[in-house]
Amino acid sequence: MSYGDDYGDASERGIPSQTRTHYPDEPGPGPRRGASPKRSLTTIVGVVLVLIAAIVFANRPGDEADNGPAPEAGDDARPGPAPTAPSGEDPVGTSTEGIPTGFPQTEQGAESAAANYAVALGGEGMFVTETRRAIVETVYTAGAAEEQGPELERVYTDAQFLERVGLDQNAAPPEGMTFVARVVPVGTTAIEYSDETATVNVWFTSLFGVAGESSVNPVTEAWYTNTFDLRWEDGDWKVVDFSQAEGPVPVGRDQRASTAEEMAEASEQYGGFTYAR
């Protein structure tokens, strides 16, 4: 299990691996002329095309205009996306060590728990002894925390590992630089669910590296899907185990990469989110 990046060894992310439009200038002041036939025809054709596109979009298989039920299994229509709008369920109002907890014993509760736990396990907090232990005790079942805790301690305190990711033996970045480790969930889906156990996929993008002018490990972006095995324990969803796979990865746009200073400022200025459906 690991929040991987470009490193060949999956454990190097910290958790042991198991597995304008431009318009022409309008004529200046003066007598108005009638619209040219060519321009009128172009306008009409453009409007018609827009209407056709709107009709096609509104009638795509699996995308009912009223957001009704998805097609039955076995239909030829491709399924639409899972709902990501607010469900009407109130988000949890409790937290432990800054991590949302107290999720409802429902499928949505399990998905929300998995998303929030992905954020905690992929953040800077895992590189600090006190917060790491608190995170492990909060998100894992008691048995999993006891079993995996020592291995996590070994990985996160290994001097060679810390050096490879650009940190010193105290897990601190070089002076004047900023360490960034952030997971941003894009979506979740429950693969299996019962009142006592759940398997949830969390698709996310990850930012990881050290922001600084002379950094040898600049902040990079990567995409992964984590599969969390959850169990209902002590009135909440807890992680038993999880695995990771690369992607799905979108096509990157041709955008200028931000400077190290801009990336550091953004990391310090923008806080993260808690997630609930």
PDB file of C-alpha atoms in Angstrom:
ATOM      1  CA  MET A   1       0.000   0.000   0.000  1.00  0.00           C
ATOM      2  CA  SER A   2       1.459   3.356  -0.906  1.00  0.00           C
ATOM      3  CA  TYR A   3       0.721   6.787  -2.160  1.00  0.00           C
ATOM      4  CA  GLY A   4       3.050   6.370  -5.101  1.00  0.00           C
ATOM      5  CA  ASP A   5       4.656   8.880  -7.362  1.00  0.00           C
ATOM      6  CA  ASP A   6       7.450   8.674  -9.874  1.00  0.00           C
ATOM      7  CA  TYR A   7       9.656   6.609  -7.598  1.00  0.00           C
ATOM      8  CA  GLY A   8      10.298   3.070  -8.686  1.00  0.00           C
ATOM      9  CA  ASP A   9       9.926   1.793  -5.137  1.00  0.00           C
ATOM     10  CA  ALA A  10       6.324   2.234  -4.073  1.00  0.00           C
ATOM     11  CA  SER A  11       7.352   2.599  -0.453  1.00  0.00           C
ATOM     12  CA  GLU A  12       9.030   5.889  -1.274  1.00  0.00           C
ATOM     13  CA  ARG A  13       5.708   7.652  -0.835  1.00  0.00           C
ATOM     14  CA  GLY A  14       5.667   6.462   2.714  1.00  0.00           C
ATOM     15  CA  ILE A  15       3.256   3.583   3.117  1.00  0.00           C
ATOM     16  CA  PRO A  16       4.567   0.092   2.476  1.00  0.00           C
ATOM     17  CA  SER A  17       3.394  -1.355  -0.812  1.00  0.00           C
ATOM     18  CA  GLN A  18       1.388  -4.493  -0.937  1.00  0.00           C
ATOM     19  CA  THR A  19       0.370  -5.088  -3.766  1.00  0.00           C
ATOM     20  CA  ARG A  20     -11.498  34.312 -26.634  1.00  0.00           C
ATOM     21  CA  THR A  21     -13.365  33.729 -28.801  1.00  0.00           C
ATOM     22  CA  HIS A  22     -12.308  36.824 -30.926  1.00  0.00           C
ATOM     23  CA  TYR A  23     -15.086  38.828 -32.650  1.00  0.00           C
ATOM     24  CA  PRO A  24     -14.419  41.175 -35.592  1.00  0.00           C
ATOM     25  CA  ASP A  25     -14.731  44.870 -34.859  1.00  0.00           C
ATOM     26  CA  GLU A  26     -18.231  46.227 -35.419  1.00  0.00           C
ATOM     27  CA  PRO A  27     -18.720  49.086 -37.942  1.00  0.00           C
ATOM     28  CA  GLY A  28     -18.248  52.571 -36.527  1.00  0.00           C
ATOM     29  CA  PRO A  29     -21.018  55.171 -36.148  1.00  0.00           C
ATOM     30  CA  GLY A  30     -22.919  55.846 -39.328  1.00  0.00           C
ATOM     31  CA  PRO A  31     -25.932  54.642 -41.298  1.00  0.00           C
ATOM     32  CA  ARG A  32     -26.823  51.077 -40.392  1.00  0.00           C
ATOM     33  CA  ARG A  33     -26.676  48.667 -43.242  1.00  0.00           C
ATOM     34  CA  GLY A  34     -28.753  45.590 -43.551  1.00  0.00           C
ATOM     35  CA  ALA A  35     -27.117  42.348 -42.562  1.00  0.00           C
ATOM     36  CA  SER A  36     -25.349  40.717 -45.436  1.00  0.00           C
ATOM     37  CA  PRO A  37     -26.937  37.493 -46.697  1.00  0.00           C
ATOM     38  CA  LYS A  38     -23.675  35.671 -46.033  1.00  0.00           C
ATOM     39  CA  ARG A  39     -23.544  36.765 -42.405  1.00  0.00           C
ATOM     40  CA  SER A  40     -27.251  36.002 -41.887  1.00  0.00           C
ATOM     41  CA  LEU A  41     -26.822  32.510 -43.284  1.00  0.00           C
ATOM     42  CA  THR A  42     -23.786  31.898 -41.111  1.00  0.00           C
ATOM     43  CA  THR A  43     -25.686  33.025 -38.019  1.00  0.00           C
ATOM     44  CA  ILE A  44     -28.659  30.770 -38.796  1.00  0.00           C
ATOM     45  CA  VAL A  45     -26.455  27.763 -39.397  1.00  0.00           C
ATOM     46  CA  GLY A  46     -24.613  28.409 -36.148  1.00  0.00           C
ATOM     47  CA  VAL A  47     -27.848  28.581 -34.150  1.00  0.00           C
ATOM     48  CA  VAL A  48     -29.129  25.378 -35.729  1.00  0.00           C
ATOM     49  CA  LEU A  49     -25.930  23.541 -34.885  1.00  0.00           C
ATOM     50  CA  VAL A  50     -26.109  24.707 -31.287  1.00  0.00           C
ATOM     51  CA  LEU A  51     -29.714  23.511 -31.012  1.00  0.00           C
ATOM     52  CA  ILE A  52     -28.855  20.141 -32.492  1.00  0.00           C
ATOM     53  CA  ALA A  53     -25.972  19.746 -30.088  1.00  0.00           C
ATOM     54  CA  ALA A  54     -28.221  20.625 -27.150  1.00  0.00           C
ATOM     55  CA  ILE A  55     -30.839  18.080 -28.234  1.00  0.00           C
ATOM     56  CA  VAL A  56     -28.267  15.359 -28.675  1.00  0.00           C
ATOM     57  CA  PHE A  57     -26.758  16.120 -25.284  1.00  0.00           C
ATOM     58  CA  ALA A  58     -30.137  16.102 -23.551  1.00  0.00           C
ATOM     59  CA  ASN A  59     -31.015  12.729 -25.076  1.00  0.00           C
ATOM     60  CA  ARG A  60     -27.755  10.895 -24.473  1.00  0.00           C
ATOM     61  CA  PRO A  61     -28.340   7.392 -23.160  1.00  0.00           C
ATOM     62  CA  GLY A  62     -28.149   7.240 -19.417  1.00  0.00           C
ATOM     63  CA  ASP A  63     -28.488  11.037 -18.941  1.00  0.00           C
ATOM     64  CA  GLU A  64     -32.203  11.651 -18.381  1.00  0.00           C
ATOM     65  CA  ALA A  65     -33.066  15.322 -18.135  1.00  0.00           C
ATOM     66  CA  ASP A  66     -34.826  14.769 -14.821  1.00  0.00           C
ATOM     67  CA  ASN A  67     -31.911  12.872 -13.362  1.00  0.00           C
ATOM     68  CA  GLY A  68     -34.114   9.859 -13.008  1.00  0.00           C
ATOM     69  CA  PRO A  69     -32.938   6.322 -12.463  1.00  0.00           C
ATOM     70  CA  ALA A  70     -30.132   4.923 -14.546  1.00  0.00           C
ATOM     71  CA  PRO A  71     -30.912   2.311 -17.200  1.00  0.00           C
ATOM     72  CA  GLU A  72     -31.575  -1.183 -15.965  1.00  0.00           C
ATOM     73  CA  ALA A  73     -28.782  -3.688 -16.096  1.00  0.00           C
ATOM     74  CA  GLY A  74     -28.639  -5.346 -19.470  1.00  0.00           C
ATOM     75  CA  ASP A  75     -29.788  -2.257 -21.393  1.00  0.00           C
ATOM     76  CA  ASP A  76     -27.617  -1.257 -24.319  1.00  0.00           C
ATOM     77  CA  ALA A  77     -27.390   2.303 -22.978  1.00  0.00           C
ATOM     78  CA  ARG A  78     -24.108   3.148 -21.292  1.00  0.00           C
ATOM     79  CA  PRO A  79     -24.516   4.044 -17.603  1.00  0.00           C
ATOM     80  CA  GLY A  80     -24.254   7.697 -16.653  1.00  0.00           C
ATOM     81  CA  PRO A  81     -21.860   9.001 -14.025  1.00  0.00           C
ATOM     82  CA  ALA A  82     -22.539   8.280 -10.380  1.00  0.00           C
ATOM     83  CA  PRO A  83     -24.167  11.246  -8.628  1.00  0.00           C
ATOM     84  CA  THR A  84     -21.669  13.624  -7.115  1.00  0.00           C
ATOM     85  CA  ALA A  85     -24.016  16.456  -6.158  1.00  0.00           C
ATOM     86  CA  PRO A  86     -24.811  16.857  -2.423  1.00  0.00           C
ATOM     87  CA  SER A  87     -27.007  13.968  -1.412  1.00  0.00           C
ATOM     88  CA  GLY A  88     -28.991  15.779   1.249  1.00  0.00           C
ATOM     89  CA  GLU A  89     -27.187  13.900   4.005  1.00  0.00           C
ATOM     90  CA  ASP A  90     -25.558  16.123   6.608  1.00  0.00           C
ATOM     91  CA  PRO A  91     -21.770  15.825   6.727  1.00  0.00           C
ATOM     92  CA  VAL A  92     -20.271  14.467   9.910  1.00  0.00           C
ATOM     93  CA  GLY A  93     -19.739  17.070  12.607  1.00  0.00           C
ATOM     94  CA  THR A  94     -17.114  15.294  14.677  1.00  0.00           C
ATOM     95  CA  SER A  95     -13.415  14.768  14.204  1.00  0.00           C
ATOM     96  CA  THR A  96     -10.481  13.052  15.841  1.00  0.00           C
ATOM     97  CA  GLU A  97      -7.048  14.624  15.508  1.00  0.00           C
ATOM     98  CA  GLY A  98      -8.476  16.837  12.761  1.00  0.00           C
ATOM     99  CA  ILE A  99      -9.758  13.845  10.779  1.00  0.00           C
ATOM    100  CA  PRO A 100     -13.538  13.620  10.243  1.00  0.00           C
ATOM    101  CA  THR A 101     -14.979  10.671  12.142  1.00  0.00           C
ATOM    102  CA  GLY A 102     -18.371   9.387  13.223  1.00  0.00           C
ATOM    103  CA  PHE A 103     -19.565   8.418   9.763  1.00  0.00           C
ATOM    104  CA  PRO A 104     -23.023   6.893   9.386  1.00  0.00           C
ATOM    105  CA  GLN A 105     -23.352   3.159   8.943  1.00  0.00           C
ATOM    106  CA  THR A 106     -24.456   3.531   5.344  1.00  0.00           C
ATOM    107  CA  GLU A 107     -22.929   3.106   1.905  1.00  0.00           C
ATOM    108  CA  GLN A 108     -22.460   6.860   1.563  1.00  0.00           C
ATOM    109  CA  GLY A 109     -20.915   6.939   5.011  1.00  0.00           C
ATOM    110  CA  ALA A 110     -18.368   4.338   3.974  1.00  0.00           C
ATOM    111  CA  GLU A 111     -17.510   6.261   0.798  1.00  0.00           C
ATOM    112  CA  SER A 112     -17.100   9.503   2.733  1.00  0.00           C
ATOM    113  CA  ALA A 113     -14.898   7.783   5.293  1.00  0.00           C
ATOM    114  CA  ALA A 114     -12.663   6.316   2.599  1.00  0.00           C
ATOM    115  CA  ALA A 115     -12.228   9.717   0.908  1.00  0.00           C
ATOM    116  CA  ASN A 116     -11.308  11.430   4.154  1.00  0.00           C
ATOM    117  CA  TYR A 117      -8.954   8.657   5.189  1.00  0.00           C
ATOM    118  CA  ALA A 118      -7.200   8.869   1.813  1.00  0.00           C
ATOM    119  CA  VAL A 119      -6.529  12.547   2.516  1.00  0.00           C
ATOM    120  CA  ALA A 120      -5.136  11.826   5.979  1.00  0.00           C
ATOM    121  CA  LEU A 121      -2.934   8.931   4.886  1.00  0.00           C
ATOM    122  CA  GLY A 122      -1.527  10.912   1.950  1.00  0.00           C
ATOM    123  CA  GLY A 123      -0.765  14.159   3.786  1.00  0.00           C
ATOM    124  CA  GLU A 124       2.249  15.767   5.428  1.00  0.00           C
ATOM    125  CA  GLY A 125       1.007  14.579   8.807  1.00  0.00           C
ATOM    126  CA  MET A 126       2.196  11.058   8.097  1.00  0.00           C
ATOM    127  CA  PHE A 127       5.792  12.338   8.155  1.00  0.00           C
ATOM    128  CA  VAL A 128       5.547  13.663  11.717  1.00  0.00           C
ATOM    129  CA  THR A 129       5.794  11.073  14.475  1.00  0.00           C
ATOM    130  CA  GLU A 130       3.002  12.322  16.741  1.00  0.00           C
ATOM    131  CA  THR A 131       0.493  13.012  13.992  1.00  0.00           C
ATOM    132  CA  ARG A 132       1.365   9.802  12.173  1.00  0.00           C
ATOM    133  CA  ARG A 133       0.540   7.711  15.179  1.00  0.00           C
ATOM    134  CA  ALA A 134      -2.676   9.652  15.743  1.00  0.00           C
ATOM    135  CA  ILE A 135      -3.692   9.142  12.109  1.00  0.00           C
ATOM    136  CA  VAL A 136      -3.007   5.424  12.236  1.00  0.00           C
ATOM    137  CA  GLU A 137      -4.967   4.989  15.464  1.00  0.00           C
ATOM    138  CA  THR A 138      -7.859   7.033  14.053  1.00  0.00           C
ATOM    139  CA  VAL A 139      -8.322   5.520  10.605  1.00  0.00           C
ATOM    140  CA  TYR A 140      -7.281   1.889  11.090  1.00  0.00           C
ATOM    141  CA  THR A 141      -9.045  -0.834  12.997  1.00  0.00           C
ATOM    142  CA  ALA A 142      -7.371  -1.682  16.293  1.00  0.00           C
ATOM    143  CA  GLY A 143      -5.947  -4.880  14.854  1.00  0.00           C
ATOM    144  CA  ALA A 144      -4.637  -3.264  11.685  1.00  0.00           C
ATOM    145  CA  ALA A 145      -3.081  -0.404  13.631  1.00  0.00           C
ATOM    146  CA  GLU A 146      -1.262  -2.840  15.895  1.00  0.00           C
ATOM    147  CA  GLU A 147      -0.083  -4.934  12.980  1.00  0.00           C
ATOM    148  CA  GLN A 148       0.964  -2.205  10.557  1.00  0.00           C
ATOM    149  CA  GLY A 149       2.019   0.523  12.977  1.00  0.00           C
ATOM    150  CA  PRO A 150       5.593  -0.759  13.476  1.00  0.00           C
ATOM    151  CA  GLU A 151       6.184  -1.061   9.730  1.00  0.00           C
ATOM    152  CA  LEU A 152       4.901   2.452   9.156  1.00  0.00           C
ATOM    153  CA  GLU A 153       7.236   3.723  11.860  1.00  0.00           C
ATOM    154  CA  ARG A 154      10.156   1.974  10.224  1.00  0.00           C
ATOM    155  CA  VAL A 155       9.399   3.448   6.788  1.00  0.00           C
ATOM    156  CA  TYR A 156       8.753   7.005   7.904  1.00  0.00           C
ATOM    157  CA  THR A 157      11.879   7.175  10.058  1.00  0.00           C
ATOM    158  CA  ASP A 158      14.232   5.583   7.537  1.00  0.00           C
ATOM    159  CA  ALA A 159      16.984   8.116   6.765  1.00  0.00           C
ATOM    160  CA  GLN A 160      17.506   6.891   3.198  1.00  0.00           C
ATOM    161  CA  PHE A 161      13.791   7.134   2.409  1.00  0.00           C
ATOM    162  CA  LEU A 162      13.562  10.638   3.853  1.00  0.00           C
ATOM    163  CA  GLU A 163      16.622  11.724   1.880  1.00  0.00           C
ATOM    164  CA  ARG A 164      15.136  10.402  -1.359  1.00  0.00           C
ATOM    165  CA  VAL A 165      11.984  12.477  -0.901  1.00  0.00           C
ATOM    166  CA  GLY A 166      14.033  15.584  -0.039  1.00  0.00           C
ATOM    167  CA  LEU A 167      13.721  15.657   3.758  1.00  0.00           C
ATOM    168  CA  ASP A 168      16.263  15.470   6.548  1.00  0.00           C
ATOM    169  CA  GLN A 169      16.321  12.838   9.276  1.00  0.00           C
ATOM    170  CA  ASN A 170      13.690  14.817  11.191  1.00  0.00           C
ATOM    171  CA  ALA A 171      11.410  14.782   8.140  1.00  0.00           C
ATOM    172  CA  ALA A 172      11.972  18.513   7.590  1.00  0.00           C
ATOM    173  CA  PRO A 173      12.628  20.124   4.178  1.00  0.00           C
ATOM    174  CA  PRO A 174      15.740  22.229   3.559  1.00  0.00           C
ATOM    175  CA  GLU A 175      15.637  25.736   4.993  1.00  0.00           C
ATOM    176  CA  GLY A 176      13.529  28.076   2.897  1.00  0.00           C
ATOM    177  CA  MET A 177      11.665  25.239   1.165  1.00  0.00           C
ATOM    178  CA  THR A 178       8.181  23.795   1.627  1.00  0.00           C
ATOM    179  CA  PHE A 179       7.262  20.124   1.741  1.00  0.00           C
ATOM    180  CA  VAL A 180       3.994  19.348  -0.040  1.00  0.00           C
ATOM    181  CA  ALA A 181       2.061  16.098   0.295  1.00  0.00           C
ATOM    182  CA  ARG A 182      -1.625  16.368  -0.513  1.00  0.00           C
ATOM    183  CA  VAL A 183      -4.318  14.045  -1.784  1.00  0.00           C
ATOM    184  CA  VAL A 184      -7.389  15.497  -3.509  1.00  0.00           C
ATOM    185  CA  PRO A 185     -10.200  12.963  -4.058  1.00  0.00           C
ATOM    186  CA  VAL A 186     -12.073  13.287  -7.345  1.00  0.00           C
ATOM    187  CA  GLY A 187     -14.684  10.617  -6.743  1.00  0.00           C
ATOM    188  CA  THR A 188     -15.600   7.463  -4.852  1.00  0.00           C
ATOM    189  CA  THR A 189     -17.566   4.311  -5.529  1.00  0.00           C
ATOM    190  CA  ALA A 190     -18.562   1.403  -3.327  1.00  0.00           C
ATOM    191  CA  ILE A 191     -17.552  -1.911  -4.872  1.00  0.00           C
ATOM    192  CA  GLU A 192     -19.105  -4.008  -2.118  1.00  0.00           C
ATOM    193  CA  TYR A 193     -21.196  -3.009   0.880  1.00  0.00           C
ATOM    194  CA  SER A 194     -22.851  -4.547   3.899  1.00  0.00           C
ATOM    195  CA  ASP A 195     -23.675  -3.177   7.333  1.00  0.00           C
ATOM    196  CA  GLU A 196     -20.387  -4.482   8.691  1.00  0.00           C
ATOM    197  CA  THR A 197     -17.890  -4.297   5.807  1.00  0.00           C
ATOM    198  CA  ALA A 198     -17.342  -2.249   2.669  1.00  0.00           C
ATOM    199  CA  THR A 199     -14.897  -2.029  -0.206  1.00  0.00           C
ATOM    200  CA  VAL A 200     -14.556   1.474  -1.621  1.00  0.00           C
ATOM    201  CA  ASN A 201     -12.540   2.890  -4.506  1.00  0.00           C
ATOM    202  CA  VAL A 202     -11.234   6.447  -4.183  1.00  0.00           C
ATOM    203  CA  TRP A 203      -9.958   8.129  -7.350  1.00  0.00           C
ATOM    204  CA  PHE A 204      -7.644  11.017  -6.540  1.00  0.00           C
ATOM    205  CA  THR A 205      -4.879  13.296  -7.691  1.00  0.00           C
ATOM    206  CA  SER A 206      -1.781  13.645  -5.567  1.00  0.00           C
ATOM    207  CA  LEU A 207       0.692  16.517  -5.144  1.00  0.00           C
ATOM    208  CA  PHE A 208       4.040  15.508  -3.724  1.00  0.00           C
ATOM    209  CA  GLY A 209       7.504  17.015  -3.470  1.00  0.00           C
ATOM    210  CA  VAL A 210       9.552  19.890  -2.080  1.00  0.00           C
ATOM    211  CA  ALA A 211       8.886  23.410  -3.352  1.00  0.00           C
ATOM    212  CA  GLY A 212      12.044  25.509  -3.526  1.00  0.00           C
ATOM    213  CA  GLU A 213      14.325  27.144  -6.064  1.00  0.00           C
ATOM    214  CA  SER A 214      17.025  24.494  -5.724  1.00  0.00           C
ATOM    215  CA  SER A 215      14.801  21.528  -4.950  1.00  0.00           C
ATOM    216  CA  VAL A 216      15.847  18.243  -6.524  1.00  0.00           C
ATOM    217  CA  ASN A 217      12.352  16.847  -5.846  1.00  0.00           C
ATOM    218  CA  PRO A 218       9.946  19.494  -7.200  1.00  0.00           C
ATOM    219  CA  VAL A 219       6.232  19.146  -6.539  1.00  0.00           C
ATOM    220  CA  THR A 220       4.663  16.857  -9.130  1.00  0.00           C
ATOM    221  CA  GLU A 221       1.120  15.696  -9.846  1.00  0.00           C
ATOM    222  CA  ALA A 222       0.027  12.084 -10.186  1.00  0.00           C
ATOM    223  CA  TRP A 223      -3.269  10.155 -10.395  1.00  0.00           C
ATOM    224  CA  TYR A 224      -4.223   6.998  -8.542  1.00  0.00           C
ATOM    225  CA  THR A 225      -7.116   4.881  -7.347  1.00  0.00           C
ATOM    226  CA  ASN A 226      -7.038   3.412  -3.869  1.00  0.00           C
ATOM    227  CA  THR A 227      -9.190   0.462  -2.898  1.00  0.00           C
ATOM    228  CA  PHE A 228     -10.069   0.552   0.806  1.00  0.00           C
ATOM    229  CA  ASP A 229     -11.297  -2.440   2.758  1.00  0.00           C
ATOM    230  CA  LEU A 230     -13.376  -1.016   5.612  1.00  0.00           C
ATOM    231  CA  ARG A 231     -14.965  -2.549   8.685  1.00  0.00           C
ATOM    232  CA  TRP A 232     -17.565  -1.128  11.059  1.00  0.00           C
ATOM    233  CA  GLU A 233     -15.795  -0.997  14.433  1.00  0.00           C
ATOM    234  CA  ASP A 234     -16.587   0.958  17.596  1.00  0.00           C
ATOM    235  CA  GLY A 235     -19.349   2.897  15.876  1.00  0.00           C
ATOM    236  CA  ASP A 236     -17.373   4.064  12.858  1.00  0.00           C
ATOM    237  CA  TRP A 237     -15.839   2.909   9.586  1.00  0.00           C
ATOM    238  CA  LYS A 238     -12.211   1.900   9.924  1.00  0.00           C
ATOM    239  CA  VAL A 239      -9.535   0.791   7.455  1.00  0.00           C
ATOM    240  CA  VAL A 240      -8.522  -2.840   7.509  1.00  0.00           C
ATOM    241  CA  ASP A 241      -6.241  -2.584   4.490  1.00  0.00           C
ATOM    242  CA  PHE A 242      -5.920  -0.804   1.174  1.00  0.00           C
ATOM    243  CA  SER A 243      -4.187  -1.169  -2.161  1.00  0.00           C
ATOM    244  CA  GLN A 244      -3.319   1.271  -4.927  1.00  0.00           C
ATOM    245  CA  ALA A 245      -3.349   1.345  -8.720  1.00  0.00           C
ATOM    246  CA  GLU A 246      -2.237   4.057 -11.117  1.00  0.00           C
ATOM    247  CA  GLY A 247      -4.822   6.192 -12.943  1.00  0.00           C
ATOM    248  CA  PRO A 248      -7.173   6.877 -14.524  1.00  0.00           C
ATOM    249  CA  VAL A 249      -4.906   9.660 -15.777  1.00  0.00           C
ATOM    250  CA  PRO A 250      -6.389  12.587 -17.772  1.00  0.00           C
ATOM    251  CA  VAL A 251      -4.571  14.215 -20.681  1.00  0.00           C
ATOM    252  CA  GLY A 252      -2.582  17.161 -19.363  1.00  0.00           C
ATOM    253  CA  ARG A 253      -3.171  20.607 -20.804  1.00  0.00           C
ATOM    254  CA  ASP A 254      -0.378  22.749 -22.173  1.00  0.00           C
ATOM    255  CA  GLN A 255      -0.074  24.978 -19.126  1.00  0.00           C
ATOM    256  CA  ARG A 256       2.972  26.756 -17.748  1.00  0.00           C
ATOM    257  CA  ALA A 257       4.263  25.047 -14.660  1.00  0.00           C
ATOM    258  CA  SER A 258       4.184  27.329 -11.620  1.00  0.00           C
ATOM    259  CA  THR A 259       7.411  28.487 -10.069  1.00  0.00           C
ATOM    260  CA  ALA A 260       8.624  26.909  -6.852  1.00  0.00           C
ATOM    261  CA  GLU A 261       7.668  30.081  -4.983  1.00  0.00           C
ATOM    262  CA  GLU A 262       4.137  30.045  -6.418  1.00  0.00           C
ATOM    263  CA  MET A 263       3.703  26.399  -5.496  1.00  0.00           C
ATOM    264  CA  ALA A 264       4.920  26.955  -1.942  1.00  0.00           C
ATOM    265  CA  GLU A 265       2.607  29.950  -1.501  1.00  0.00           C
ATOM    266  CA  ALA A 266      -0.363  28.004  -2.840  1.00  0.00           C
ATOM    267  CA  SER A 267       0.304  25.095  -0.524  1.00  0.00           C
ATOM    268  CA  GLU A 268       0.392  27.410   2.495  1.00  0.00           C
ATOM    269  CA  GLN A 269      -2.524  29.606   1.387  1.00  0.00           C
ATOM    270  CA  TYR A 270      -5.080  26.997   0.334  1.00  0.00           C
ATOM    271  CA  GLY A 271      -6.344  24.581   2.909  1.00  0.00           C
ATOM    272  CA  GLY A 272      -7.694  21.130   2.183  1.00  0.00           C
ATOM    273  CA  PHE A 273     -11.243  19.822   2.353  1.00  0.00           C
ATOM    274  CA  THR A 274     -13.216  17.258   4.247  1.00  0.00           C
ATOM    275  CA  TYR A 275     -15.374  15.065   2.075  1.00  0.00           C
ATOM    276  CA  ALA A 276     -18.949  13.842   2.438  1.00  0.00           C
ATOM    277  CA  ARG A 277     -21.649  12.671   0.046  1.00  0.00           C
TER     278      ARG A 277
END
